[in-house]
Every structure is written in C-alpha cells, then in structure tokens.
PDB file of C-alpha atoms in Angstrom:
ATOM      1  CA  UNK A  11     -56.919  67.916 109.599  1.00 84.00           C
ATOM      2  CA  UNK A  12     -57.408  71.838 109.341  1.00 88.00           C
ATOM      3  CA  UNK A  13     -55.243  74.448 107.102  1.00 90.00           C
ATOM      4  CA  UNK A  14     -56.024  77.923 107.813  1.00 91.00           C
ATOM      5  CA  UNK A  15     -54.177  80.860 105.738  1.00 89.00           C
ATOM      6  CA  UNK A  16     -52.182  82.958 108.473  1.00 90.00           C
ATOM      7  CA  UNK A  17     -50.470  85.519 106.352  1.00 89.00           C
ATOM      8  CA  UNK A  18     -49.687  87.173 103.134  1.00 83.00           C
ATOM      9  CA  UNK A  19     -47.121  89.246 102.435  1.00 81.00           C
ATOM     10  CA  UNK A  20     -47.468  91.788  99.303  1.00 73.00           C
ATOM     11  CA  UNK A  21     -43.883  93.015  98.244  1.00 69.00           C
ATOM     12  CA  UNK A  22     -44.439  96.363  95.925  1.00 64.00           C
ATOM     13  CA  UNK A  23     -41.737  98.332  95.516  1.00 60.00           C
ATOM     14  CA  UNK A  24     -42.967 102.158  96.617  1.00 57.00           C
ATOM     15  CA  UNK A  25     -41.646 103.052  92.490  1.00 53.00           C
ATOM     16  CA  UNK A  26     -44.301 100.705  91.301  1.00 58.00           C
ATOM     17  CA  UNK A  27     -47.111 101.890  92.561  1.00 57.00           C
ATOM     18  CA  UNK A  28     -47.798 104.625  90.462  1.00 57.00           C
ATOM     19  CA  UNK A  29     -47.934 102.010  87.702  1.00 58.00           C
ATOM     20  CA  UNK A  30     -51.440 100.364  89.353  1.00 57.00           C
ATOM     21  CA  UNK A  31     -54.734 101.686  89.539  1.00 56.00           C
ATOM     22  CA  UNK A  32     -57.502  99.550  91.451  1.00 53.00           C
ATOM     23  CA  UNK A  33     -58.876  97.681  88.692  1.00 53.00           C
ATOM     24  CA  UNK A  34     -55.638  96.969  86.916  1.00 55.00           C
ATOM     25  CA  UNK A  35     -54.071  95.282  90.528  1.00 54.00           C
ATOM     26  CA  UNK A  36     -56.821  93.480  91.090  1.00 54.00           C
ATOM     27  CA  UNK A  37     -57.154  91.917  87.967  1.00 54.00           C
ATOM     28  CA  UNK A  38     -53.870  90.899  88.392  1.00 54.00           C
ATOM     29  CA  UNK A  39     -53.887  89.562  91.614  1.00 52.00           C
ATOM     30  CA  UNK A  40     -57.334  87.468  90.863  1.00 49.00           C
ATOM     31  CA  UNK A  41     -54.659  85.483  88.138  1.00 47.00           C
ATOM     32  CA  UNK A  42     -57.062  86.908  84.859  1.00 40.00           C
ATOM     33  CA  UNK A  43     -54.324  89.741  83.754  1.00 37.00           C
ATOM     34  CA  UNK A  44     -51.269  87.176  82.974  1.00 42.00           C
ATOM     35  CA  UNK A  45     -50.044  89.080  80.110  1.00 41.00           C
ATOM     36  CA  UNK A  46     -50.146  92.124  81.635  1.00 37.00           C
ATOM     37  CA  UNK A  47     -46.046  92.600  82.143  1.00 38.00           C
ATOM     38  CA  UNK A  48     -45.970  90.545  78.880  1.00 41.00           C
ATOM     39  CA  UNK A  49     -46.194  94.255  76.969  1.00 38.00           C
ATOM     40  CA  UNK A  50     -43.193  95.061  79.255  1.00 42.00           C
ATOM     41  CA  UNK A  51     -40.219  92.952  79.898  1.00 42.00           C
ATOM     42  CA  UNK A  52     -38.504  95.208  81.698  1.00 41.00           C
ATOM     43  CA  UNK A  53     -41.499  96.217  84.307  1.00 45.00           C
ATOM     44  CA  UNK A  54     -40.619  94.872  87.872  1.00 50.00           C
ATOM     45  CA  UNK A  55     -42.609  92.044  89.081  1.00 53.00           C
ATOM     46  CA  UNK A  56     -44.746  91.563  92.084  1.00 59.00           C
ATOM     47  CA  UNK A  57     -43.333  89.491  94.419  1.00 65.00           C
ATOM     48  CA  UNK A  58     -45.528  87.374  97.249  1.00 69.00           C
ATOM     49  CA  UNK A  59     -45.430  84.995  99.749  1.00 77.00           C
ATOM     50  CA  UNK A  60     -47.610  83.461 101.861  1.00 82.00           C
ATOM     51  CA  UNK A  61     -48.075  81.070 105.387  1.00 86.00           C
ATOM     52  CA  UNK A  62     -50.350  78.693 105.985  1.00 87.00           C
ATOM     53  CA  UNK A  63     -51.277  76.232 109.368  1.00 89.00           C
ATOM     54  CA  UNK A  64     -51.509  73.215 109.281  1.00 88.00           C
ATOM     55  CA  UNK A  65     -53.435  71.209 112.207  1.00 87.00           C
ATOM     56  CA  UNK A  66     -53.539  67.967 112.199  1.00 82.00           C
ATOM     57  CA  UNK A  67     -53.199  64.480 114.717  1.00 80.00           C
ATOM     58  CA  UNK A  68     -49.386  64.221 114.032  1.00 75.00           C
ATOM     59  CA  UNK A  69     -48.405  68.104 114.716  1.00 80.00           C
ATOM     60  CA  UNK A  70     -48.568  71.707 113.682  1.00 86.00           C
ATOM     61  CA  UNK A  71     -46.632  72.764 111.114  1.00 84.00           C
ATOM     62  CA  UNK A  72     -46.157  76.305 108.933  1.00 85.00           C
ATOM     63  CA  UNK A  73     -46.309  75.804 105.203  1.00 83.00           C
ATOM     64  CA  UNK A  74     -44.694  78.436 103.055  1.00 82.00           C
ATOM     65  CA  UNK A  75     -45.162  79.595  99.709  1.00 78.00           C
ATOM     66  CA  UNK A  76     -42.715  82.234  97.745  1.00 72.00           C
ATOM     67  CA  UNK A  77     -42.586  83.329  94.349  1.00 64.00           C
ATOM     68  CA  UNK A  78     -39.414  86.036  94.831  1.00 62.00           C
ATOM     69  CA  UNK A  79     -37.361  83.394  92.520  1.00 56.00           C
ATOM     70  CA  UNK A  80     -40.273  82.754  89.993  1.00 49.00           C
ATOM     71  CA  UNK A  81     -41.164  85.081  87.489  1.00 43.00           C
ATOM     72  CA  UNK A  82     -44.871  85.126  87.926  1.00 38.00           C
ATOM     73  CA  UNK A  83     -47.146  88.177  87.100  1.00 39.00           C
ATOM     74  CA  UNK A  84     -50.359  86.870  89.504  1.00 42.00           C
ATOM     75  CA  UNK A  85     -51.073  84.785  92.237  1.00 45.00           C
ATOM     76  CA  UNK A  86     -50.883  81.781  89.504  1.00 45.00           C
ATOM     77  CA  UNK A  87     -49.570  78.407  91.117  1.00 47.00           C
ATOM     78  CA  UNK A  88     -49.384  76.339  88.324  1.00 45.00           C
ATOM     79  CA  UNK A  89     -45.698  75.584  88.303  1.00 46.00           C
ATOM     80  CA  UNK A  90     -44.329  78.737  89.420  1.00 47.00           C
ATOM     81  CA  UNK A  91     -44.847  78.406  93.067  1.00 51.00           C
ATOM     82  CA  UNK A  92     -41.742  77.791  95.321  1.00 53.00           C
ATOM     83  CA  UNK A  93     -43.383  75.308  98.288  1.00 59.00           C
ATOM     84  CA  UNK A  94     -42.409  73.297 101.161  1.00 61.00           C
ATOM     85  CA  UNK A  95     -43.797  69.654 100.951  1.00 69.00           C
ATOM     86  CA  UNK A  96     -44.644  68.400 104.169  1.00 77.00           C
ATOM     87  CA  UNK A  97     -44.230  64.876 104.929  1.00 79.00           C
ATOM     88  CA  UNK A  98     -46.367  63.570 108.024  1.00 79.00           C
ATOM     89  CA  UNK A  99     -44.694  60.687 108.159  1.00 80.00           C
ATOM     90  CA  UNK A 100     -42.714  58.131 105.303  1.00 80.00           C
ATOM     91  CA  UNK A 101     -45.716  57.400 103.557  1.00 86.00           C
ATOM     92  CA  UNK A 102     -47.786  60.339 103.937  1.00 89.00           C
ATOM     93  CA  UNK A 103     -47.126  64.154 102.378  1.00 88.00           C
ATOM     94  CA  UNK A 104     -49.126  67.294 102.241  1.00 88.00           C
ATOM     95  CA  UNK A 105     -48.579  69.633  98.712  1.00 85.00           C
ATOM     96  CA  UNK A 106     -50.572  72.798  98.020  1.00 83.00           C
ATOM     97  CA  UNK A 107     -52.274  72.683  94.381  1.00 82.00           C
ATOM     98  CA  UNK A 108     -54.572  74.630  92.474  1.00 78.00           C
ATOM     99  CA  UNK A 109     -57.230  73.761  89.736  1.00 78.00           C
ATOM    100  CA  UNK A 110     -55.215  74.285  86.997  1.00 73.00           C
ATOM    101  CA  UNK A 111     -52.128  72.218  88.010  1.00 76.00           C
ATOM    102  CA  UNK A 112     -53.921  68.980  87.648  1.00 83.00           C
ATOM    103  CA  UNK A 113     -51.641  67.541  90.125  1.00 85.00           C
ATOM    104  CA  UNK A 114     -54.899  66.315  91.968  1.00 90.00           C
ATOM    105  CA  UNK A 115     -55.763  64.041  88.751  1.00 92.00           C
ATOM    106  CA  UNK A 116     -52.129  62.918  88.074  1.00 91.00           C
ATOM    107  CA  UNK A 117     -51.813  61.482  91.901  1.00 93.00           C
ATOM    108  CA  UNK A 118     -55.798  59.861  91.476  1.00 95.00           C
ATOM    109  CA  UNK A 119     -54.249  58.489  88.190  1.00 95.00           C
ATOM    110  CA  UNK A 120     -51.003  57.055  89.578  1.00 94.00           C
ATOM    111  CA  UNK A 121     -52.885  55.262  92.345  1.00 96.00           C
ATOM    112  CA  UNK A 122     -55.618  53.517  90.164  1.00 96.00           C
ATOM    113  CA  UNK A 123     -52.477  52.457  87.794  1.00 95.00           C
ATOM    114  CA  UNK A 124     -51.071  50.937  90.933  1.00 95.00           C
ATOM    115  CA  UNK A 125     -54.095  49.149  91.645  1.00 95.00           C
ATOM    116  CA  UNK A 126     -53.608  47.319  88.316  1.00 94.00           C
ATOM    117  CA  UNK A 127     -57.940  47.327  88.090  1.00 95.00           C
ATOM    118  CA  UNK A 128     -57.963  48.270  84.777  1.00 95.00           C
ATOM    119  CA  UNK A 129     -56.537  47.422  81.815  1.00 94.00           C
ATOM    120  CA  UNK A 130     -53.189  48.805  80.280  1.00 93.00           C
ATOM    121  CA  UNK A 131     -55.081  50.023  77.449  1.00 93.00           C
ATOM    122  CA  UNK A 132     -57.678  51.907  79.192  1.00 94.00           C
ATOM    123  CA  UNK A 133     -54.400  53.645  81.156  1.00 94.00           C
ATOM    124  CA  UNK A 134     -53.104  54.729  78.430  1.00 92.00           C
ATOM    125  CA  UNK A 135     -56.068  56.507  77.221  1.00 92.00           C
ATOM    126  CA  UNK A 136     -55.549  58.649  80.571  1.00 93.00           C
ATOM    127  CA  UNK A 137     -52.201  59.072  80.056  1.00 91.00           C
ATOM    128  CA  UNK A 138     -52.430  60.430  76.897  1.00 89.00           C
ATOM    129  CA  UNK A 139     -55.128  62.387  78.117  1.00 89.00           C
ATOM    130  CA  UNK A 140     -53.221  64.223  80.808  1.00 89.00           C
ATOM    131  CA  UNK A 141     -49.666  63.936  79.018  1.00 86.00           C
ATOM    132  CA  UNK A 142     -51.249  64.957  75.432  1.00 81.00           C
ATOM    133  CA  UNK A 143     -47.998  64.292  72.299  1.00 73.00           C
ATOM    134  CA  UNK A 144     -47.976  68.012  72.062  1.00 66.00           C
ATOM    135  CA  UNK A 145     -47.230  68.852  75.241  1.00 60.00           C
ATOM    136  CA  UNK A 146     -43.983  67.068  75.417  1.00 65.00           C
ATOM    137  CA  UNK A 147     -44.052  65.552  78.529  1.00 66.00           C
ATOM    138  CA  UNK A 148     -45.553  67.619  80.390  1.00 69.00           C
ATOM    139  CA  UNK A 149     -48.886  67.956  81.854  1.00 74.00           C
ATOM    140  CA  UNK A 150     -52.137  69.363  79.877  1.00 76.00           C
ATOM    141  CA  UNK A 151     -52.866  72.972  80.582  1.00 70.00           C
ATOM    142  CA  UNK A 152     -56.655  72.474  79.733  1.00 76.00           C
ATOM    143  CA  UNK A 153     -58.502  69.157  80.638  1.00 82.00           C
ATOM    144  CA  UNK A 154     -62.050  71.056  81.446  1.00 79.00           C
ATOM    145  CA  UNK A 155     -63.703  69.806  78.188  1.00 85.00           C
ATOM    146  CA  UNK A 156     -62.089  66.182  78.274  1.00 90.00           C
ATOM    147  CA  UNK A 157     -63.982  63.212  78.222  1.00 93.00           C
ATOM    148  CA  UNK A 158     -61.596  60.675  79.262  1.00 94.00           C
ATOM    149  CA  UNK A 159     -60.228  62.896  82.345  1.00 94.00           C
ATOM    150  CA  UNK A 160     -64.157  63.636  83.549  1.00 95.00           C
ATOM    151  CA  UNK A 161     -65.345  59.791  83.292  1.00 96.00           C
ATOM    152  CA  UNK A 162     -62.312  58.572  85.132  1.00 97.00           C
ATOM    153  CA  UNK A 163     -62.573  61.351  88.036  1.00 96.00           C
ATOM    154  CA  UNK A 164     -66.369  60.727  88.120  1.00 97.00           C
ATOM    155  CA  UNK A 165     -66.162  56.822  88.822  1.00 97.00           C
ATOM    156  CA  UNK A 166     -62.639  56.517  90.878  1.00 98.00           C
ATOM    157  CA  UNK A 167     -62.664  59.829  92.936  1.00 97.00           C
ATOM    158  CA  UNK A 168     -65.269  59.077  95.256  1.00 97.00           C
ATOM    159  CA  UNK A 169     -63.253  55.759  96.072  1.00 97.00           C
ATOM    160  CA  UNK A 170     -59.827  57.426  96.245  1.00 97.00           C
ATOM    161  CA  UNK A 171     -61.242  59.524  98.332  1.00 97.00           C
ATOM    162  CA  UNK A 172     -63.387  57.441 100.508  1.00 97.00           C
ATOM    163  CA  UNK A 173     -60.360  55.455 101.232  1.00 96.00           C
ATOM    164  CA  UNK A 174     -58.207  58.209 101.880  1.00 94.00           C
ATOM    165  CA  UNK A 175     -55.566  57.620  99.632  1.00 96.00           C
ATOM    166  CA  UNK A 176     -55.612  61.325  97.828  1.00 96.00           C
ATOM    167  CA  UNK A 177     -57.786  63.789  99.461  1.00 95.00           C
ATOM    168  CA  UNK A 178     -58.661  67.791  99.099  1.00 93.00           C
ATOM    169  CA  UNK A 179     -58.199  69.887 102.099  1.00 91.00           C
ATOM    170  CA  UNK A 180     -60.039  73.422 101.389  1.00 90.00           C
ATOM    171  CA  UNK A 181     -58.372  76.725 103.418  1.00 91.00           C
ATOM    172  CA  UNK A 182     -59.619  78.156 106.169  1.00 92.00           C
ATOM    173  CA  UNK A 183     -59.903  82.248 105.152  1.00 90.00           C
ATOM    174  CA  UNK A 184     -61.792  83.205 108.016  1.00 90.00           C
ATOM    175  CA  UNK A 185     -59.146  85.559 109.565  1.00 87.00           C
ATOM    176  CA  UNK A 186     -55.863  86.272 107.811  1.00 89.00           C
ATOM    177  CA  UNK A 187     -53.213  88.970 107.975  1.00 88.00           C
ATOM    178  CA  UNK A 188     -52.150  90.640 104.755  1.00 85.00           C
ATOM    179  CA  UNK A 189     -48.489  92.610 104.728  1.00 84.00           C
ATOM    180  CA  UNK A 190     -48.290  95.501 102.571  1.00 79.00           C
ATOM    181  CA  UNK A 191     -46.691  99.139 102.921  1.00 76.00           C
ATOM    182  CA  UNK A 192     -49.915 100.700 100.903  1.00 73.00           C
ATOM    183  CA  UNK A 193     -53.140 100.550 102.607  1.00 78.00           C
ATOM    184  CA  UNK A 194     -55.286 101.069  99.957  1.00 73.00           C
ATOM    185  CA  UNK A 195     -53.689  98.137  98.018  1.00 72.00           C
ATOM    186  CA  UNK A 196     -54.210  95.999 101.153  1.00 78.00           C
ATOM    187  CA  UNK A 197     -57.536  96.088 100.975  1.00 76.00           C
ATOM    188  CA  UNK A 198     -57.977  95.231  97.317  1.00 71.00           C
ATOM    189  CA  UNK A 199     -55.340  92.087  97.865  1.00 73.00           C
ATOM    190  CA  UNK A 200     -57.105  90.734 100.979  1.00 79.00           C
ATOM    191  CA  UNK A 201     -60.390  90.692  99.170  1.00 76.00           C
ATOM    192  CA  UNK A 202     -58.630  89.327  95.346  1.00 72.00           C
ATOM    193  CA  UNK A 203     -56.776  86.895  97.335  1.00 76.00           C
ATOM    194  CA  UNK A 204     -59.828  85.351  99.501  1.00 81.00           C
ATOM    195  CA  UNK A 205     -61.622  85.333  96.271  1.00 78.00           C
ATOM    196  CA  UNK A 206     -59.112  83.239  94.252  1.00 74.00           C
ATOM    197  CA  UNK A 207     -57.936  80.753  97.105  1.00 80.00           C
ATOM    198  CA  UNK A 208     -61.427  80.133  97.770  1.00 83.00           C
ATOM    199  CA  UNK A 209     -62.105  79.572  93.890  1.00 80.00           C
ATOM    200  CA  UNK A 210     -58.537  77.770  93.090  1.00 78.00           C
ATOM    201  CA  UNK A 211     -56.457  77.103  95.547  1.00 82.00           C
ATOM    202  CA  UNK A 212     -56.645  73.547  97.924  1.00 88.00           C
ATOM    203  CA  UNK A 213     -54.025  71.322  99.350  1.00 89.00           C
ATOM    204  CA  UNK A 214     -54.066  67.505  98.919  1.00 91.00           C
ATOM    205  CA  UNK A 215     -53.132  64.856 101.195  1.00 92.00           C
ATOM    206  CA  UNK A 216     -51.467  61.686  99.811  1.00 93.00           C
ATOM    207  CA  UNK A 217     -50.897  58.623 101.103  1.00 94.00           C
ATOM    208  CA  UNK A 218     -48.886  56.714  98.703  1.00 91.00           C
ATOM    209  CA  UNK A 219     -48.653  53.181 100.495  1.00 91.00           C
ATOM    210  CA  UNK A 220     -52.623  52.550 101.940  1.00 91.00           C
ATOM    211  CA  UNK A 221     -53.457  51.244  98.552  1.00 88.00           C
ATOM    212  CA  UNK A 222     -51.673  48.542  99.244  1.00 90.00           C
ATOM    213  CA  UNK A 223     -53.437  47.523 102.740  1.00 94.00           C
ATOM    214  CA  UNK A 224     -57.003  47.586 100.914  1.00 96.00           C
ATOM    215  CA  UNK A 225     -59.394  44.928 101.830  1.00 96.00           C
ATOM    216  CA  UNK A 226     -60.615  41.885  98.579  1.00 96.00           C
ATOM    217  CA  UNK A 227     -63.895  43.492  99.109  1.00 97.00           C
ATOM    218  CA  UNK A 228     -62.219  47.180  98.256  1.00 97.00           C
ATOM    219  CA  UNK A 229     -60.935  45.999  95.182  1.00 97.00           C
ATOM    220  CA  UNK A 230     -63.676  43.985  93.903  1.00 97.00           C
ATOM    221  CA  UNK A 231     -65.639  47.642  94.200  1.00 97.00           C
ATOM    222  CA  UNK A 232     -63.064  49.114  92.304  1.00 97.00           C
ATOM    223  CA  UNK A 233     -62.707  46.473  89.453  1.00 97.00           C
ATOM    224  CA  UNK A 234     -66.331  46.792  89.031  1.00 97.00           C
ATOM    225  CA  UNK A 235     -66.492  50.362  88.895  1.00 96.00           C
ATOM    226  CA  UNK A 236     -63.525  50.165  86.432  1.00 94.00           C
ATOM    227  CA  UNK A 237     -64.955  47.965  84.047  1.00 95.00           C
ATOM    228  CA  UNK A 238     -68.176  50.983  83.706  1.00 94.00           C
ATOM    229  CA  UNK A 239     -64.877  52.745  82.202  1.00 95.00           C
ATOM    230  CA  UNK A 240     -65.151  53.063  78.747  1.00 93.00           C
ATOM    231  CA  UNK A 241     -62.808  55.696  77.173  1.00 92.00           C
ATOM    232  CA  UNK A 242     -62.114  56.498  73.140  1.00 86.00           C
ATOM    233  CA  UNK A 243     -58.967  54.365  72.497  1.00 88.00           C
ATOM    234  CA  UNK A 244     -59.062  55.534  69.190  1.00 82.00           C
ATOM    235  CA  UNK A 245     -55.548  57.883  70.057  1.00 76.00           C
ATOM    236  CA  UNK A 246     -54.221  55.211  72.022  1.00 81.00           C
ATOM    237  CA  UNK A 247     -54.435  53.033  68.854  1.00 73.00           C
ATOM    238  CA  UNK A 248     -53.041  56.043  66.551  1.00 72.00           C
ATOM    239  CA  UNK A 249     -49.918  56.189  68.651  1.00 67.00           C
ATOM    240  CA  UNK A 250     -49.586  52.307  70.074  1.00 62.00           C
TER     241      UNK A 250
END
C-alpha cells in the first residue's frame, strides 16, 4: 500500500495577511506557535485542508482532511482534524494519525488486551498509563518519558506489526501541490508542511479481526514476550 500527499489548500483571507511575517507563519504552520491567536480571540483563524492517495490491492481512494469547522491555530491533528476513515473492507480501516495523538498505542493496546496474553493486572498498568485519573477519560497528552508505554511498545510492536494487525504507513511528499492566493506564503507552507508531515504525521492500517486467525505458535511468541513485561503496578494498586 502507498499514500502520497496530492494537495494542500491554504485558506488566508487577503485581510490577514498583513498580520504574518515569514517567521511568525511558519512557526505556526510547523505546529510550535499554538498560542499564538491565544493573545487574540477575536483574530481569524487559518483554515486548511488537505488530499491524500491512497494505493493499495483493493482500490484507489482520496482521503480528505479539513479543519474549516475546528478551531485550530496550526497544522496540529491531535483531535482537531475533521477526516474521512476509510474502510477497505468490514474488518479493515485506514485513519490518519500523528505522534501526539497516541492513537497508534491505544489500537497496539486494544489488540494485545484482546489477545488475553497478559494478565489483567499488567493491562491495567497500560491503561492507566495512557488514560492517566487526571485526564478524565481521555487520552494522555505526553507519554514520551513513560516507562510503562515504552516497555510495552518495545516488546509487542514488532509483533503487531509483523503480523499486520496495526501498521504505520509513512507519506509520500515527493511531489505535492499547495493552493494559496499569496505566493510568497506558498513557498514557506510547502516547505513547513513537508517538514512536519515528514516529522509527525503517518496513517495506520488496522485490521481489527486477524488477531483472531493467529497460529498456537503466534501466541506462544507473544505469551512469552509478555511475560518479559514487567511494569510498576504500584498505581494500579493505589487505585484497584
């Protein structure tokens, strides 16, 4: 399967532009100047969308991204991003995700808790890892520095994604068309936004049902590799 990015569209209104100067939009655009429009409320937002191809042994397709009914301040996916899921067939679905959405770990997560290799106490560990008490439900915005999150990718991605089950697909950026009225700001976007895809952005390919077809010897690999697992329970035991 390929993806290749096809277009981007820029929408800044001609009124704006006065407001940018080179480094300011490209900070913003590279996703490091979120609270830029924070020190104005009222300042219009820059709206973007984007289309990507998708190649693959059971068709073409067009993805699309738009933020027009987000507020978002810079190419920032995580949760902001209107996008189509594609599903390849019943089982199967494409979804575009970005380093800081951790949607890659929750799926690797949800499939090894399917498995049942591990025990229930060692799950929860992740869970409350990736679903911290403070966050209320939702995901963590930060698991770079935790333990639990980088033992659990380091032993059960290579085998989620040896047997296909969740799988990165990186971008294509070779040759991409970039819509914007200003010239000048087209060139600053098409090199910010190769830049950040290239550094954040990937889509993932699930298949939610193989886990179930996987062979005695397949299991036995991952039990063993599970029981090398050895995460702090000691929150687990605080909030059991």
């Amino acid at each position: 399967m390929k993806i290749k990015l096809k277009k981007i569209k820029l929408d800044i209104e001609k009124i704006d532009l006065i407001k940018f100067n080179e480094i300011e939009f490209a900070r913003l655009v590279e996703g490091s100047f979120n609270e830029w429009t924070r020190l104005d409320e009222n300042k219009n937002k820059i709206n973007w969308s984007g289309e990507f191809f998708i190649e693959s042994e059971d068709g073409d397709f067009n993805y699309k991204v738009d933020t027009e009914k987000k507020y978002i301040t810079s190419l920032d996916l995580d949760g902001f991003l209107d996008g189509e899921k594609i599903d390849l067939d019943e089982d199967i679905e494409i979804l575009l995700s970005s380093n800081h959405s951790f949607i890659y770990e929750l799926l690797i997560f949800h499939e090894i808790s399917k498995l049942k290799i591990i025990s229930d106490i060692k799950l929860k560990a992740v869970e409350l890892a990736l679903f911290p008490k403070w966050a209320s439900g939702y995901l963590s915005d930060d698991l770079k520095d935790n333990k639990t999150i980088y033992e659990f990718m380091e032993i059960f991605e290579p085998f989620i994604n040896e047997f296909e089950i969740v799988k990165k697909l990186h971008i294509n950026l070779d040759d991409f068309q970039i819509e914007c009225e200003n010239e000048k700001l087209k060139e600053i976007f098409k090199e910010s936004i190769k830049k950040y895809i290239k550094k954040e952005i990937f889509f993932i390919v699930h298949d939610s049902e193989y886990g179930k077809f996987l062979s005695k010897l397949d299991i036995n690999r991952l039990i063993s590799a599970g029981n090398k697992f050895n995460p702090d329970l000691e929150e687990v035991e605080i909030y059991s």
